[in-house]
JSON list of C-alpha atoms in Angstrom, two decimals:
[
{"chain": "A", "resi": 1360, "resn": "MET", "atom": "CA", "xyz": [-69.87, 25.81, 55.22]},
{"chain": "A", "resi": 1361, "resn": "SER", "atom": "CA", "xyz": [-69.80, 27.23, 51.68]},
{"chain": "A", "resi": 1362, "resn": "LEU", "atom": "CA", "xyz": [-70.68, 24.91, 48.82]},
{"chain": "A", "resi": 1363, "resn": "PRO", "atom": "CA", "xyz": [-67.17, 24.92, 47.25]},
{"chain": "A", "resi": 1364, "resn": "ALA", "atom": "CA", "xyz": [-65.82, 24.08, 50.72]},
{"chain": "A", "resi": 1365, "resn": "LEU", "atom": "CA", "xyz": [-68.22, 21.12, 50.76]},
{"chain": "A", "resi": 1366, "resn": "LEU", "atom": "CA", "xyz": [-66.57, 19.77, 47.60]},
{"chain": "A", "resi": 1367, "resn": "GLU", "atom": "CA", "xyz": [-63.11, 20.22, 49.14]},
{"chain": "A", "resi": 1368, "resn": "ALA", "atom": "CA", "xyz": [-64.23, 18.46, 52.34]},
{"chain": "A", "resi": 1369, "resn": "LEU", "atom": "CA", "xyz": [-65.60, 15.54, 50.33]},
{"chain": "A", "resi": 1370, "resn": "GLN", "atom": "CA", "xyz": [-62.37, 15.29, 48.32]},
{"chain": "A", "resi": 1371, "resn": "ALA", "atom": "CA", "xyz": [-60.42, 15.02, 51.60]},
{"chain": "A", "resi": 1372, "resn": "VAL", "atom": "CA", "xyz": [-62.39, 11.95, 52.76]},
{"chain": "A", "resi": 1373, "resn": "PRO", "atom": "CA", "xyz": [-60.40, 8.70, 52.25]},
{"chain": "A", "resi": 1374, "resn": "GLU", "atom": "CA", "xyz": [-63.41, 6.95, 50.69]},
{"chain": "A", "resi": 1375, "resn": "PHE", "atom": "CA", "xyz": [-63.53, 9.63, 48.00]},
{"chain": "A", "resi": 1376, "resn": "GLY", "atom": "CA", "xyz": [-59.93, 8.85, 47.10]},
{"chain": "A", "resi": 1377, "resn": "ARG", "atom": "CA", "xyz": [-60.81, 5.16, 46.82]},
{"chain": "A", "resi": 1378, "resn": "LEU", "atom": "CA", "xyz": [-63.83, 6.02, 44.67]},
{"chain": "A", "resi": 1379, "resn": "THR", "atom": "CA", "xyz": [-61.81, 8.10, 42.22]},
{"chain": "A", "resi": 1380, "resn": "ALA", "atom": "CA", "xyz": [-59.06, 5.44, 42.14]},
{"chain": "A", "resi": 1381, "resn": "ALA", "atom": "CA", "xyz": [-61.71, 2.84, 41.25]},
{"chain": "A", "resi": 1382, "resn": "LEU", "atom": "CA", "xyz": [-62.98, 4.79, 38.24]},
{"chain": "A", "resi": 1383, "resn": "PRO", "atom": "CA", "xyz": [-62.59, 2.80, 35.03]},
{"chain": "A", "resi": 1384, "resn": "PRO", "atom": "CA", "xyz": [-60.02, 3.75, 32.39]},
{"chain": "A", "resi": 1385, "resn": "LEU", "atom": "CA", "xyz": [-60.71, 6.67, 30.05]},
{"chain": "A", "resi": 1386, "resn": "ASN", "atom": "CA", "xyz": [-63.31, 6.06, 27.33]},
{"chain": "A", "resi": 1387, "resn": "SER", "atom": "CA", "xyz": [-65.14, 3.44, 29.37]},
{"chain": "A", "resi": 1388, "resn": "ARG", "atom": "CA", "xyz": [-68.28, 3.50, 31.50]},
{"chain": "A", "resi": 1389, "resn": "LEU", "atom": "CA", "xyz": [-69.27, 3.13, 35.11]},
{"chain": "A", "resi": 1390, "resn": "HIS", "atom": "CA", "xyz": [-72.90, 2.97, 36.18]},
{"chain": "A", "resi": 1391, "resn": "ALA", "atom": "CA", "xyz": [-73.65, 4.19, 39.70]},
{"chain": "A", "resi": 1392, "resn": "SER", "atom": "CA", "xyz": [-76.86, 4.79, 41.62]},
{"chain": "A", "resi": 1393, "resn": "GLY", "atom": "CA", "xyz": [-78.40, 4.80, 45.07]},
{"chain": "A", "resi": 1394, "resn": "LEU", "atom": "CA", "xyz": [-77.24, 8.05, 46.65]},
{"chain": "A", "resi": 1395, "resn": "PRO", "atom": "CA", "xyz": [-80.06, 9.95, 48.42]},
{"chain": "A", "resi": 1396, "resn": "GLY", "atom": "CA", "xyz": [-81.22, 13.47, 47.60]},
{"chain": "A", "resi": 1397, "resn": "SER", "atom": "CA", "xyz": [-78.65, 15.78, 46.06]},
{"chain": "A", "resi": 1398, "resn": "SER", "atom": "CA", "xyz": [-75.67, 13.83, 47.35]},
{"chain": "A", "resi": 1399, "resn": "ASP", "atom": "CA", "xyz": [-75.29, 12.26, 43.90]},
{"chain": "A", "resi": 1400, "resn": "ALA", "atom": "CA", "xyz": [-74.71, 15.71, 42.39]},
{"chain": "A", "resi": 1401, "resn": "VAL", "atom": "CA", "xyz": [-72.20, 16.58, 45.12]},
{"chain": "A", "resi": 1402, "resn": "VAL", "atom": "CA", "xyz": [-70.19, 13.42, 44.39]},
{"chain": "A", "resi": 1403, "resn": "VAL", "atom": "CA", "xyz": [-70.23, 14.02, 40.62]},
{"chain": "A", "resi": 1404, "resn": "ALA", "atom": "CA", "xyz": [-69.22, 17.68, 41.08]},
{"chain": "A", "resi": 1405, "resn": "ALA", "atom": "CA", "xyz": [-66.36, 16.68, 43.38]},
{"chain": "A", "resi": 1406, "resn": "MET", "atom": "CA", "xyz": [-65.16, 14.02, 40.91]},
{"chain": "A", "resi": 1407, "resn": "ALA", "atom": "CA", "xyz": [-65.37, 16.47, 38.00]},
{"chain": "A", "resi": 1408, "resn": "HIS", "atom": "CA", "xyz": [-63.33, 19.05, 39.91]},
{"chain": "A", "resi": 1409, "resn": "ALA", "atom": "CA", "xyz": [-60.79, 16.46, 41.07]},
{"chain": "A", "resi": 1410, "resn": "SER", "atom": "CA", "xyz": [-60.23, 15.04, 37.59]},
{"chain": "A", "resi": 1411, "resn": "GLN", "atom": "CA", "xyz": [-58.76, 17.22, 34.89]},
{"chain": "A", "resi": 1412, "resn": "ARG", "atom": "CA", "xyz": [-59.12, 14.73, 32.01]},
{"chain": "A", "resi": 1413, "resn": "ARG", "atom": "CA", "xyz": [-62.50, 13.12, 32.68]},
{"chain": "A", "resi": 1414, "resn": "PHE", "atom": "CA", "xyz": [-65.82, 13.83, 30.98]},
{"chain": "A", "resi": 1415, "resn": "PHE", "atom": "CA", "xyz": [-68.90, 12.76, 32.96]},
{"chain": "A", "resi": 1416, "resn": "VAL", "atom": "CA", "xyz": [-72.32, 12.05, 31.46]},
{"chain": "A", "resi": 1417, "resn": "VAL", "atom": "CA", "xyz": [-75.36, 11.89, 33.73]},
{"chain": "A", "resi": 1418, "resn": "ILE", "atom": "CA", "xyz": [-78.39, 10.29, 32.11]},
{"chain": "A", "resi": 1419, "resn": "ALA", "atom": "CA", "xyz": [-81.54, 11.30, 33.95]},
{"chain": "A", "resi": 1420, "resn": "GLU", "atom": "CA", "xyz": [-84.89, 9.55, 33.64]},
{"chain": "A", "resi": 1421, "resn": "SER", "atom": "CA", "xyz": [-86.66, 12.72, 32.51]},
{"chain": "A", "resi": 1422, "resn": "VAL", "atom": "CA", "xyz": [-86.11, 16.34, 31.55]},
{"chain": "A", "resi": 1423, "resn": "ALA", "atom": "CA", "xyz": [-87.27, 17.35, 35.03]},
{"chain": "A", "resi": 1424, "resn": "GLY", "atom": "CA", "xyz": [-84.68, 15.01, 36.56]},
{"chain": "A", "resi": 1425, "resn": "ALA", "atom": "CA", "xyz": [-81.92, 16.46, 34.37]},
{"chain": "A", "resi": 1426, "resn": "GLU", "atom": "CA", "xyz": [-82.98, 19.99, 35.31]},
{"chain": "A", "resi": 1427, "resn": "ARG", "atom": "CA", "xyz": [-82.81, 19.00, 39.01]},
{"chain": "A", "resi": 1428, "resn": "TRP", "atom": "CA", "xyz": [-79.24, 17.81, 38.44]},
{"chain": "A", "resi": 1429, "resn": "LEU", "atom": "CA", "xyz": [-78.44, 21.06, 36.61]},
{"chain": "A", "resi": 1430, "resn": "ALA", "atom": "CA", "xyz": [-79.76, 23.19, 39.48]},
{"chain": "A", "resi": 1431, "resn": "ASP", "atom": "CA", "xyz": [-77.84, 21.10, 42.04]},
{"chain": "A", "resi": 1432, "resn": "LEU", "atom": "CA", "xyz": [-74.57, 21.21, 40.12]},
{"chain": "A", "resi": 1433, "resn": "GLU", "atom": "CA", "xyz": [-74.81, 24.92, 39.35]},
{"chain": "A", "resi": 1434, "resn": "SER", "atom": "CA", "xyz": [-75.39, 25.66, 43.03]},
{"chain": "A", "resi": 1435, "resn": "LEU", "atom": "CA", "xyz": [-72.10, 23.94, 43.86]},
{"chain": "A", "resi": 1436, "resn": "GLY", "atom": "CA", "xyz": [-70.00, 26.65, 42.26]},
{"chain": "A", "resi": 1437, "resn": "ASP", "atom": "CA", "xyz": [-68.66, 27.21, 38.77]},
{"chain": "A", "resi": 1438, "resn": "THR", "atom": "CA", "xyz": [-71.56, 26.93, 36.30]},
{"chain": "A", "resi": 1439, "resn": "GLY", "atom": "CA", "xyz": [-69.31, 26.63, 33.24]},
{"chain": "A", "resi": 1440, "resn": "PHE", "atom": "CA", "xyz": [-68.41, 22.99, 33.82]},
{"chain": "A", "resi": 1441, "resn": "VAL", "atom": "CA", "xyz": [-71.94, 21.61, 33.34]},
{"chain": "A", "resi": 1442, "resn": "ALA", "atom": "CA", "xyz": [-74.48, 21.68, 30.49]},
{"chain": "A", "resi": 1443, "resn": "PHE", "atom": "CA", "xyz": [-77.82, 20.15, 29.63]},
{"chain": "A", "resi": 1444, "resn": "TYR", "atom": "CA", "xyz": [-78.46, 18.42, 26.29]},
{"chain": "A", "resi": 1445, "resn": "PRO", "atom": "CA", "xyz": [-82.26, 18.21, 26.02]},
{"chain": "A", "resi": 1446, "resn": "PRO", "atom": "CA", "xyz": [-84.22, 15.74, 23.91]},
{"chain": "A", "resi": 1447, "resn": "ARG", "atom": "CA", "xyz": [-86.02, 16.98, 20.83]},
{"chain": "A", "resi": 1448, "resn": "GLU", "atom": "CA", "xyz": [-89.56, 18.25, 21.29]},
{"chain": "A", "resi": 1449, "resn": "GLY", "atom": "CA", "xyz": [-90.59, 17.01, 17.83]},
{"chain": "A", "resi": 1450, "resn": "PHE", "atom": "CA", "xyz": [-89.83, 14.14, 15.50]},
{"chain": "A", "resi": 1451, "resn": "GLY", "atom": "CA", "xyz": [-87.47, 14.20, 12.54]},
{"chain": "A", "resi": 1452, "resn": "GLU", "atom": "CA", "xyz": [-84.29, 16.19, 11.98]},
{"chain": "A", "resi": 1453, "resn": "ALA", "atom": "CA", "xyz": [-85.92, 19.63, 12.26]},
{"chain": "A", "resi": 1454, "resn": "GLU", "atom": "CA", "xyz": [-86.63, 20.87, 15.79]},
{"chain": "A", "resi": 1455, "resn": "PRO", "atom": "CA", "xyz": [-89.89, 22.88, 15.97]},
{"chain": "A", "resi": 1456, "resn": "HIS", "atom": "CA", "xyz": [-88.87, 24.76, 19.14]},
{"chain": "A", "resi": 1457, "resn": "ALA", "atom": "CA", "xyz": [-86.09, 27.29, 18.64]},
{"chain": "A", "resi": 1458, "resn": "GLU", "atom": "CA", "xyz": [-85.13, 27.32, 22.33]},
{"chain": "A", "resi": 1459, "resn": "VAL", "atom": "CA", "xyz": [-84.56, 23.55, 22.42]},
{"chain": "A", "resi": 1460, "resn": "ALA", "atom": "CA", "xyz": [-82.71, 23.61, 19.10]},
{"chain": "A", "resi": 1461, "resn": "GLY", "atom": "CA", "xyz": [-80.51, 26.45, 20.35]},
{"chain": "A", "resi": 1462, "resn": "GLU", "atom": "CA", "xyz": [-79.69, 24.70, 23.60]},
{"chain": "A", "resi": 1463, "resn": "ARG", "atom": "CA", "xyz": [-78.76, 21.50, 21.73]},
{"chain": "A", "resi": 1464, "resn": "VAL", "atom": "CA", "xyz": [-76.48, 23.37, 19.32]},
{"chain": "A", "resi": 1465, "resn": "GLU", "atom": "CA", "xyz": [-74.89, 25.43, 22.09]},
{"chain": "A", "resi": 1466, "resn": "THR", "atom": "CA", "xyz": [-74.22, 22.34, 24.21]},
{"chain": "A", "resi": 1467, "resn": "LEU", "atom": "CA", "xyz": [-72.63, 20.45, 21.29]},
{"chain": "A", "resi": 1468, "resn": "GLU", "atom": "CA", "xyz": [-70.50, 23.49, 20.48]},
{"chain": "A", "resi": 1469, "resn": "ARG", "atom": "CA", "xyz": [-69.29, 23.72, 24.10]},
{"chain": "A", "resi": 1470, "resn": "ILE", "atom": "CA", "xyz": [-68.49, 19.99, 24.15]},
{"chain": "A", "resi": 1471, "resn": "GLY", "atom": "CA", "xyz": [-66.47, 20.44, 20.96]},
{"chain": "A", "resi": 1472, "resn": "ARG", "atom": "CA", "xyz": [-64.48, 23.25, 22.58]},
{"chain": "A", "resi": 1473, "resn": "GLY", "atom": "CA", "xyz": [-63.81, 21.13, 25.68]},
{"chain": "A", "resi": 1474, "resn": "GLU", "atom": "CA", "xyz": [-65.60, 23.52, 28.05]},
{"chain": "A", "resi": 1475, "resn": "ILE", "atom": "CA", "xyz": [-67.88, 20.95, 29.65]},
{"chain": "A", "resi": 1476, "resn": "LYS", "atom": "CA", "xyz": [-66.88, 18.41, 32.32]},
{"chain": "A", "resi": 1477, "resn": "VAL", "atom": "CA", "xyz": [-70.40, 17.15, 33.14]},
{"chain": "A", "resi": 1478, "resn": "LEU", "atom": "CA", "xyz": [-73.10, 16.61, 30.53]},
{"chain": "A", "resi": 1479, "resn": "LEU", "atom": "CA", "xyz": [-76.68, 16.16, 31.72]},
{"chain": "A", "resi": 1480, "resn": "THR", "atom": "CA", "xyz": [-79.14, 14.53, 29.38]},
{"chain": "A", "resi": 1481, "resn": "THR", "atom": "CA", "xyz": [-81.93, 11.98, 29.11]},
{"chain": "A", "resi": 1482, "resn": "ALA", "atom": "CA", "xyz": [-82.00, 8.46, 27.68]},
{"chain": "A", "resi": 1483, "resn": "ARG", "atom": "CA", "xyz": [-84.22, 9.71, 24.86]},
{"chain": "A", "resi": 1484, "resn": "ALA", "atom": "CA", "xyz": [-81.80, 12.48, 23.91]},
{"chain": "A", "resi": 1485, "resn": "ILE", "atom": "CA", "xyz": [-78.89, 10.00, 23.86]},
{"chain": "A", "resi": 1486, "resn": "LEU", "atom": "CA", "xyz": [-80.81, 7.74, 21.46]},
{"chain": "A", "resi": 1487, "resn": "GLU", "atom": "CA", "xyz": [-81.63, 10.54, 18.99]},
{"chain": "A", "resi": 1488, "resn": "LYS", "atom": "CA", "xyz": [-79.31, 10.69, 16.02]},
{"chain": "A", "resi": 1489, "resn": "THR", "atom": "CA", "xyz": [-78.14, 14.13, 15.05]},
{"chain": "A", "resi": 1490, "resn": "GLN", "atom": "CA", "xyz": [-76.07, 15.62, 12.29]},
{"chain": "A", "resi": 1491, "resn": "LEU", "atom": "CA", "xyz": [-75.35, 18.75, 14.32]},
{"chain": "A", "resi": 1492, "resn": "PRO", "atom": "CA", "xyz": [-71.62, 18.20, 14.95]},
{"chain": "A", "resi": 1493, "resn": "ARG", "atom": "CA", "xyz": [-70.95, 17.79, 11.22]},
{"chain": "A", "resi": 1494, "resn": "ALA", "atom": "CA", "xyz": [-73.26, 20.67, 10.34]},
{"chain": "A", "resi": 1495, "resn": "LEU", "atom": "CA", "xyz": [-71.61, 22.92, 12.93]},
{"chain": "A", "resi": 1496, "resn": "ALA", "atom": "CA", "xyz": [-68.15, 22.17, 11.56]},
{"chain": "A", "resi": 1497, "resn": "ASN", "atom": "CA", "xyz": [-69.27, 23.08, 8.02]},
{"chain": "A", "resi": 1498, "resn": "THR", "atom": "CA", "xyz": [-71.12, 26.28, 8.90]},
{"chain": "A", "resi": 1499, "resn": "ARG", "atom": "CA", "xyz": [-69.11, 27.74, 11.73]},
{"chain": "A", "resi": 1500, "resn": "LEU", "atom": "CA", "xyz": [-67.47, 31.12, 11.27]},
{"chain": "A", "resi": 1501, "resn": "GLU", "atom": "CA", "xyz": [-65.68, 32.84, 14.13]},
{"chain": "A", "resi": 1502, "resn": "LEU", "atom": "CA", "xyz": [-65.40, 36.59, 14.10]},
{"chain": "A", "resi": 1503, "resn": "ARG", "atom": "CA", "xyz": [-62.85, 38.02, 16.49]},
{"chain": "A", "resi": 1504, "resn": "LYS", "atom": "CA", "xyz": [-61.73, 41.52, 17.30]},
{"chain": "A", "resi": 1505, "resn": "GLY", "atom": "CA", "xyz": [-58.89, 42.49, 14.99]},
{"chain": "A", "resi": 1506, "resn": "ASP", "atom": "CA", "xyz": [-59.76, 39.95, 12.26]},
{"chain": "A", "resi": 1507, "resn": "THR", "atom": "CA", "xyz": [-60.45, 41.21, 8.77]},
{"chain": "A", "resi": 1508, "resn": "HIS", "atom": "CA", "xyz": [-63.00, 39.66, 6.42]},
{"chain": "A", "resi": 1509, "resn": "ARG", "atom": "CA", "xyz": [-64.10, 40.72, 2.97]},
{"chain": "A", "resi": 1510, "resn": "PRO", "atom": "CA", "xyz": [-67.78, 41.75, 3.20]},
{"chain": "A", "resi": 1511, "resn": "GLU", "atom": "CA", "xyz": [-68.61, 39.84, -0.02]},
{"chain": "A", "resi": 1512, "resn": "ALA", "atom": "CA", "xyz": [-67.09, 36.61, 1.34]},
{"chain": "A", "resi": 1513, "resn": "LEU", "atom": "CA", "xyz": [-68.87, 37.03, 4.68]},
{"chain": "A", "resi": 1514, "resn": "ALA", "atom": "CA", "xyz": [-72.20, 37.66, 2.92]},
{"chain": "A", "resi": 1515, "resn": "ALA", "atom": "CA", "xyz": [-71.68, 34.64, 0.65]},
{"chain": "A", "resi": 1516, "resn": "HIS", "atom": "CA", "xyz": [-70.95, 32.40, 3.64]},
{"chain": "A", "resi": 1517, "resn": "LEU", "atom": "CA", "xyz": [-74.02, 33.62, 5.52]},
{"chain": "A", "resi": 1518, "resn": "GLU", "atom": "CA", "xyz": [-76.21, 33.03, 2.46]},
{"chain": "A", "resi": 1519, "resn": "SER", "atom": "CA", "xyz": [-74.75, 29.52, 2.03]},
{"chain": "A", "resi": 1520, "resn": "ILE", "atom": "CA", "xyz": [-75.88, 28.57, 5.55]},
{"chain": "A", "resi": 1521, "resn": "GLY", "atom": "CA", "xyz": [-79.43, 29.83, 5.15]},
{"chain": "A", "resi": 1522, "resn": "PHE", "atom": "CA", "xyz": [-79.43, 33.56, 5.82]},
{"chain": "A", "resi": 1523, "resn": "GLU", "atom": "CA", "xyz": [-81.09, 35.78, 3.27]},
{"chain": "A", "resi": 1524, "resn": "ARG", "atom": "CA", "xyz": [-80.41, 39.36, 2.29]},
{"chain": "A", "resi": 1525, "resn": "VAL", "atom": "CA", "xyz": [-82.89, 41.98, 3.45]},
{"chain": "A", "resi": 1526, "resn": "GLN", "atom": "CA", "xyz": [-82.80, 45.77, 3.42]},
{"chain": "A", "resi": 1527, "resn": "MET", "atom": "CA", "xyz": [-82.93, 46.19, 7.19]},
{"chain": "A", "resi": 1528, "resn": "VAL", "atom": "CA", "xyz": [-82.90, 43.94, 10.24]},
{"chain": "A", "resi": 1529, "resn": "ALA", "atom": "CA", "xyz": [-84.97, 44.93, 13.24]}
]
C-alpha cells in the first residue's frame, strides 16, 4: 500500500470521521497523546488533508522529536504542507546561527502566505518572543517576472534593510 493510500484508508474508517467531527471549533485547542510509533503523524497528516481550513501545531518535546515528526509527515506525501519552526540556538533577539535564523524566517513567511497546514515546533520555540512577522512585513520586497522597478529605489530599499553597496559580489 502506498503512503498516500494509507491516508485515504484511514480517512475511510468510521472512527476517523468521529475524530474529525469531535475537533474543537476553529481558533481553539485540542491536546492529544498516546498513539504509538509514527501513528500519531499518520493521524495528523490525514486530518490535515481532510480539513481545508484547519491549521495544526505539533509541539514536540525536543528538536529531535520535531525532526522525527517532520521525517514522518514528509514521507506521507506532499512535503509542502508541513514546516519546522526551530528554537533559537542563542539568547536575545539576534540568532548566531544563520541556518536556524533562515529556517525560522522561511517558516514564518510560509505561514503568512497560508502554505502550511502542519507546524512542527518545540515548547521552547513557542515561548520565545520574536519580532520577525513585523520585521518581515516592513522589509519584504517581491520581485516578479515582468515587474519594473527603478534601480535607485531598489538600491535604497536594500540599503534600508541592512545591505551595503560593494563593487562586486562573489
